[in-house]
GROMACS .gro file of C-alpha atoms in nm:
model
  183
    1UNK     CA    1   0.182  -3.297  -0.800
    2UNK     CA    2   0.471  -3.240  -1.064
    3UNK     CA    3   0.657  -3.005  -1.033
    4UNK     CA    4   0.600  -2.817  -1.390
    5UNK     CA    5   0.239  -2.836  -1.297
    6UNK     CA    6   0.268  -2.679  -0.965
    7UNK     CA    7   0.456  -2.380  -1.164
    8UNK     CA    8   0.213  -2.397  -1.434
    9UNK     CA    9  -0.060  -2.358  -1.207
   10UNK     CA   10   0.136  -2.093  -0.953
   11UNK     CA   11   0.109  -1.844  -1.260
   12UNK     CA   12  -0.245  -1.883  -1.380
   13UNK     CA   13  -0.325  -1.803  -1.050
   14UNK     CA   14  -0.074  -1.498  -0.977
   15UNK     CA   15  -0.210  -1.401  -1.363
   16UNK     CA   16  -0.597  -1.426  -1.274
   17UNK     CA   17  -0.550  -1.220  -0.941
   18UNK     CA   18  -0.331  -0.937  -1.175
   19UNK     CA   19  -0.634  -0.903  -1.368
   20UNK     CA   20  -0.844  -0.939  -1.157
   21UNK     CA   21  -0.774  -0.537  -1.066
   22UNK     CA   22  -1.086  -0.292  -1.121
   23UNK     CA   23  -0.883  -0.070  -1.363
   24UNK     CA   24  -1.083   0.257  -1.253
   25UNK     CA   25  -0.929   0.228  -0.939
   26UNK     CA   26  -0.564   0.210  -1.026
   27UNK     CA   27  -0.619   0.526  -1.231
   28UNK     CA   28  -0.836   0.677  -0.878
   29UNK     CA   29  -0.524   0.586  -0.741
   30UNK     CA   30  -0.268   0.713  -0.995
   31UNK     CA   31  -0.493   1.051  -0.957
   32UNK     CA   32  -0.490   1.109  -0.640
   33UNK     CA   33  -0.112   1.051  -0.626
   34UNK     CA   34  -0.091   1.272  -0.891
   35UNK     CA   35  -0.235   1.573  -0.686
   36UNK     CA   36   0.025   1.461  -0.413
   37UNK     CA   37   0.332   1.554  -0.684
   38UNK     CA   38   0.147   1.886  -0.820
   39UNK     CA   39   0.070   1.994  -0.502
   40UNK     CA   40   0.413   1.933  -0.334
   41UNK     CA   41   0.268   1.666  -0.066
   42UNK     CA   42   0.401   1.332  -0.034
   43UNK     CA   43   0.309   0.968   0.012
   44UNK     CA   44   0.350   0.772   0.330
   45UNK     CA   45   0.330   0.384   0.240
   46UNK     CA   46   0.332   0.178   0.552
   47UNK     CA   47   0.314  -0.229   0.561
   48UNK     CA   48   0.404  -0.557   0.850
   49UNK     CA   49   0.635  -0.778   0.723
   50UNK     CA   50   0.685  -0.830   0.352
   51UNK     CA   51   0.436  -0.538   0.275
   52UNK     CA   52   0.685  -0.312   0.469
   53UNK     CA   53   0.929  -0.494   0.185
   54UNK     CA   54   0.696  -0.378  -0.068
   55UNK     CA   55   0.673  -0.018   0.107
   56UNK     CA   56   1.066   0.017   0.091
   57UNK     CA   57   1.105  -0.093  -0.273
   58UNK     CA   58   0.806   0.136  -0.343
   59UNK     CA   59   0.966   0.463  -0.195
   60UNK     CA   60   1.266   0.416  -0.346
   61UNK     CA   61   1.085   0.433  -0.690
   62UNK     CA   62   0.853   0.710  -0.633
   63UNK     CA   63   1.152   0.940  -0.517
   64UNK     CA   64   1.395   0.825  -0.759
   65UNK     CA   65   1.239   0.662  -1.072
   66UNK     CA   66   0.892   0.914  -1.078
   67UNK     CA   67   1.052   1.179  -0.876
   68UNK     CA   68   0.760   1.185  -0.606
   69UNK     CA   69   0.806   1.252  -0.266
   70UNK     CA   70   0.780   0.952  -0.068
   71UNK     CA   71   0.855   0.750   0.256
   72UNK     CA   72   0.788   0.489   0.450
   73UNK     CA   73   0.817   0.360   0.844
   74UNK     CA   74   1.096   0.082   0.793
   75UNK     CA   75   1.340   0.237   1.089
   76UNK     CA   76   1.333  -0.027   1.363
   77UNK     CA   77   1.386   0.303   1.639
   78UNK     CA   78   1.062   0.447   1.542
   79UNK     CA   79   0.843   0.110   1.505
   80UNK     CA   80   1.012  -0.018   1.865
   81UNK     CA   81   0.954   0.328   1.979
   82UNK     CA   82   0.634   0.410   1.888
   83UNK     CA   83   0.533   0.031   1.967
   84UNK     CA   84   0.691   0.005   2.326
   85UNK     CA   85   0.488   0.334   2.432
   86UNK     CA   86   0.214   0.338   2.256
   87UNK     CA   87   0.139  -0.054   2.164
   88UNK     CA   88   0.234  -0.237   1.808
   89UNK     CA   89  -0.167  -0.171   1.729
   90UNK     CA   90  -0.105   0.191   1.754
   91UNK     CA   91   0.245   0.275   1.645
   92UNK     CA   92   0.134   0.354   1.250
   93UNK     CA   93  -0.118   0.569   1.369
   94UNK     CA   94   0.118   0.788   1.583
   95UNK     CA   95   0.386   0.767   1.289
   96UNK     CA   96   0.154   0.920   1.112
   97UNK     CA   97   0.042   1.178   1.349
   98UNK     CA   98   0.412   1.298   1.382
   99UNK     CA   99   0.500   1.268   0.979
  100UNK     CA  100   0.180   1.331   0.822
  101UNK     CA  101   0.024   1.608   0.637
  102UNK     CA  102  -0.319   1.724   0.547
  103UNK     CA  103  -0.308   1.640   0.151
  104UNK     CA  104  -0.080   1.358   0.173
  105UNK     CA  105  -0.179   1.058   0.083
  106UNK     CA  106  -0.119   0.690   0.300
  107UNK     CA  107  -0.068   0.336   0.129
  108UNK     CA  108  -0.173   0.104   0.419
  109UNK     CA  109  -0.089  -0.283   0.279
  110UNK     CA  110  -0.227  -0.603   0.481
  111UNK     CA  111  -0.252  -0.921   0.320
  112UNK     CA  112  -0.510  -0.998   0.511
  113UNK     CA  113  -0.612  -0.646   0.591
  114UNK     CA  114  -0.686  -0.762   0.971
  115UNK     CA  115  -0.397  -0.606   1.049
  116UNK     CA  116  -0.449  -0.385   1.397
  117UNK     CA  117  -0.195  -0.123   1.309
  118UNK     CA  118  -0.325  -0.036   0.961
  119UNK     CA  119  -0.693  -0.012   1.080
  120UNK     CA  120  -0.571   0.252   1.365
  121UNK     CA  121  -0.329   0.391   1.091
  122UNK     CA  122  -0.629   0.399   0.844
  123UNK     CA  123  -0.879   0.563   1.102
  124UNK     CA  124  -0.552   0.834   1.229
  125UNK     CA  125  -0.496   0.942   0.835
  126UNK     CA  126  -0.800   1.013   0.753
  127UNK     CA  127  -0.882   1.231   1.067
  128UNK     CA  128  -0.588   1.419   0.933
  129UNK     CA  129  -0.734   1.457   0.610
  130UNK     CA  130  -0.464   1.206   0.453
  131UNK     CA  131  -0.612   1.038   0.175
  132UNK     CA  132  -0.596   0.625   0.225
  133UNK     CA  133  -0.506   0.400  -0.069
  134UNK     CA  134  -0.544   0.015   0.095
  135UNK     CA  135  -0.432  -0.299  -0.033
  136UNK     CA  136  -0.551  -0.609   0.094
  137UNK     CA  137  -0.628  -0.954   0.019
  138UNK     CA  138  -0.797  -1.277   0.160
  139UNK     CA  139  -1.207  -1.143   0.282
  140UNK     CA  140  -1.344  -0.915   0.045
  141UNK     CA  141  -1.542  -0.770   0.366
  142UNK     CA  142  -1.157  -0.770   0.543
  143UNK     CA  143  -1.183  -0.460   0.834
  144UNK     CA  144  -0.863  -0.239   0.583
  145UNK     CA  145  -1.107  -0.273   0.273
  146UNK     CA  146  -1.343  -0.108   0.473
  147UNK     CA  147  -1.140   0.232   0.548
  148UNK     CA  148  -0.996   0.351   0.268
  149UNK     CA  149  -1.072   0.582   0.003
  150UNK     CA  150  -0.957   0.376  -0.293
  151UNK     CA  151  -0.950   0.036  -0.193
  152UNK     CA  152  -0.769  -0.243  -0.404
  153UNK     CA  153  -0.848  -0.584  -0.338
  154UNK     CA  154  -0.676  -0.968  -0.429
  155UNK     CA  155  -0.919  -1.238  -0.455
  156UNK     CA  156  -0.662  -1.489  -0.268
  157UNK     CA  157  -0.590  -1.634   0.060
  158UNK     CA  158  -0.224  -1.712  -0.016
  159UNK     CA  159   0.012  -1.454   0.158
  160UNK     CA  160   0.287  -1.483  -0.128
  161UNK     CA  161   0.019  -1.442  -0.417
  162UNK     CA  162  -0.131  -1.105  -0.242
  163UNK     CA  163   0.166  -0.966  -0.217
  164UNK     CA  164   0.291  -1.008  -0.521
  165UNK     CA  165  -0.006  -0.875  -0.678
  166UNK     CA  166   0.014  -0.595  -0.449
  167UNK     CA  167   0.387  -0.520  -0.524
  168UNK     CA  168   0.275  -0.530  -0.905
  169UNK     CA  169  -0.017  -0.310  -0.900
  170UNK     CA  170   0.194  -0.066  -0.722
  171UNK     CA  171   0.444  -0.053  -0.967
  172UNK     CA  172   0.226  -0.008  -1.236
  173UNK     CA  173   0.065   0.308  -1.075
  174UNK     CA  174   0.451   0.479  -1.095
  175UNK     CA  175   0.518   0.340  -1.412
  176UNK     CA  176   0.195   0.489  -1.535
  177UNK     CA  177   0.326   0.823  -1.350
  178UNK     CA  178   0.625   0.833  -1.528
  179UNK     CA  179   0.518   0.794  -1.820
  180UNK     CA  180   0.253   1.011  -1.755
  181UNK     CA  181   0.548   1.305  -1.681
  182UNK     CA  182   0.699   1.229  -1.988
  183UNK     CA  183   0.413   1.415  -2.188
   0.00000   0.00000   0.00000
């Protein structure tokens, strides 16, 4: 393949799986964040490996960009420490139990959404009555997709094309909030 036509196609296909988005579902999603801000909750965004990239860049922006509070489960101590007693499948879902709130709302992202520690994360939040926003990718009957209460999707089995749709979407939901504070 040449190389201008591997680039070529790389975008059509990280351009088809941007609009490939069910727009109702970023504005469900914009929403319920919303109600998170007006009602002085916040939003937890959790992710493995470059989704827990995603979830840093994300936090940042929410607390300083759309002034949102925001955070996510980055800090080695509490993933090793939550993993080594309580198992890597479990370790969002007691992060949550110990920084969760009833009215918050949890962004679980998994590429694949197979991901053992976002389904028990999924299944904690909403016994807590946490809202779940999930990203995934790859199945469209993937376990995460399942679990949430706005769930958006990317038609795609590459890791890098997910996630960068993911990151994306994301983005757009605070942009939309800022501007959305603006009026």
């Amino acid at each position: 393949m040449e190389k201008h036509n591997f680039f070529q196609n790389y975008f059509v296909k990280i351009k088809q799986s941007l609009d490939s988005i069910n727009l109702s579902q970023l504005h469900k999603a914009s929403s319920l964040i919303k109600n998170v801000e007006n009602s002085g909750k916040k939003v937890i965004i959790v992710g493995n490996g470059g989704s827990a990239s995603i979830a840093s860049h994300l936090t940042v922006d929410f607390i300083n960009a759309a002034k949102i509070k925001a955070m996510n489960f980055n800090d080695s101590s509490i993933i090793t420490c939550f993993s080594n007693d309580y198992g890597y499948e479990n370790w969002v879902g007691k992060a949550l139990d110990c920084y969760a709130d009833s009215g918050d709302v949890a962004i679980l992202i998994s590429s694949s959404g197979q991901s053992q520690n976002m389904l028990v994360g999924a299944k904690k939040a909403k016994s807590m009555n946490v809202d779940v926003v999930t990203l995934s990718g790859f199945s469209p009957d993937n376990p995460l997709r399942q679990l949430g209460d706005i769930n958006l999707w990317v038609d795609s089995k590459a890791y890098n094309i997910v996630e960068m749709t993911h990151h994306v979407w994301l983005l757009a939901i605070i942009d939309y909030l800022i501007e959305v504070n603006k009026e």
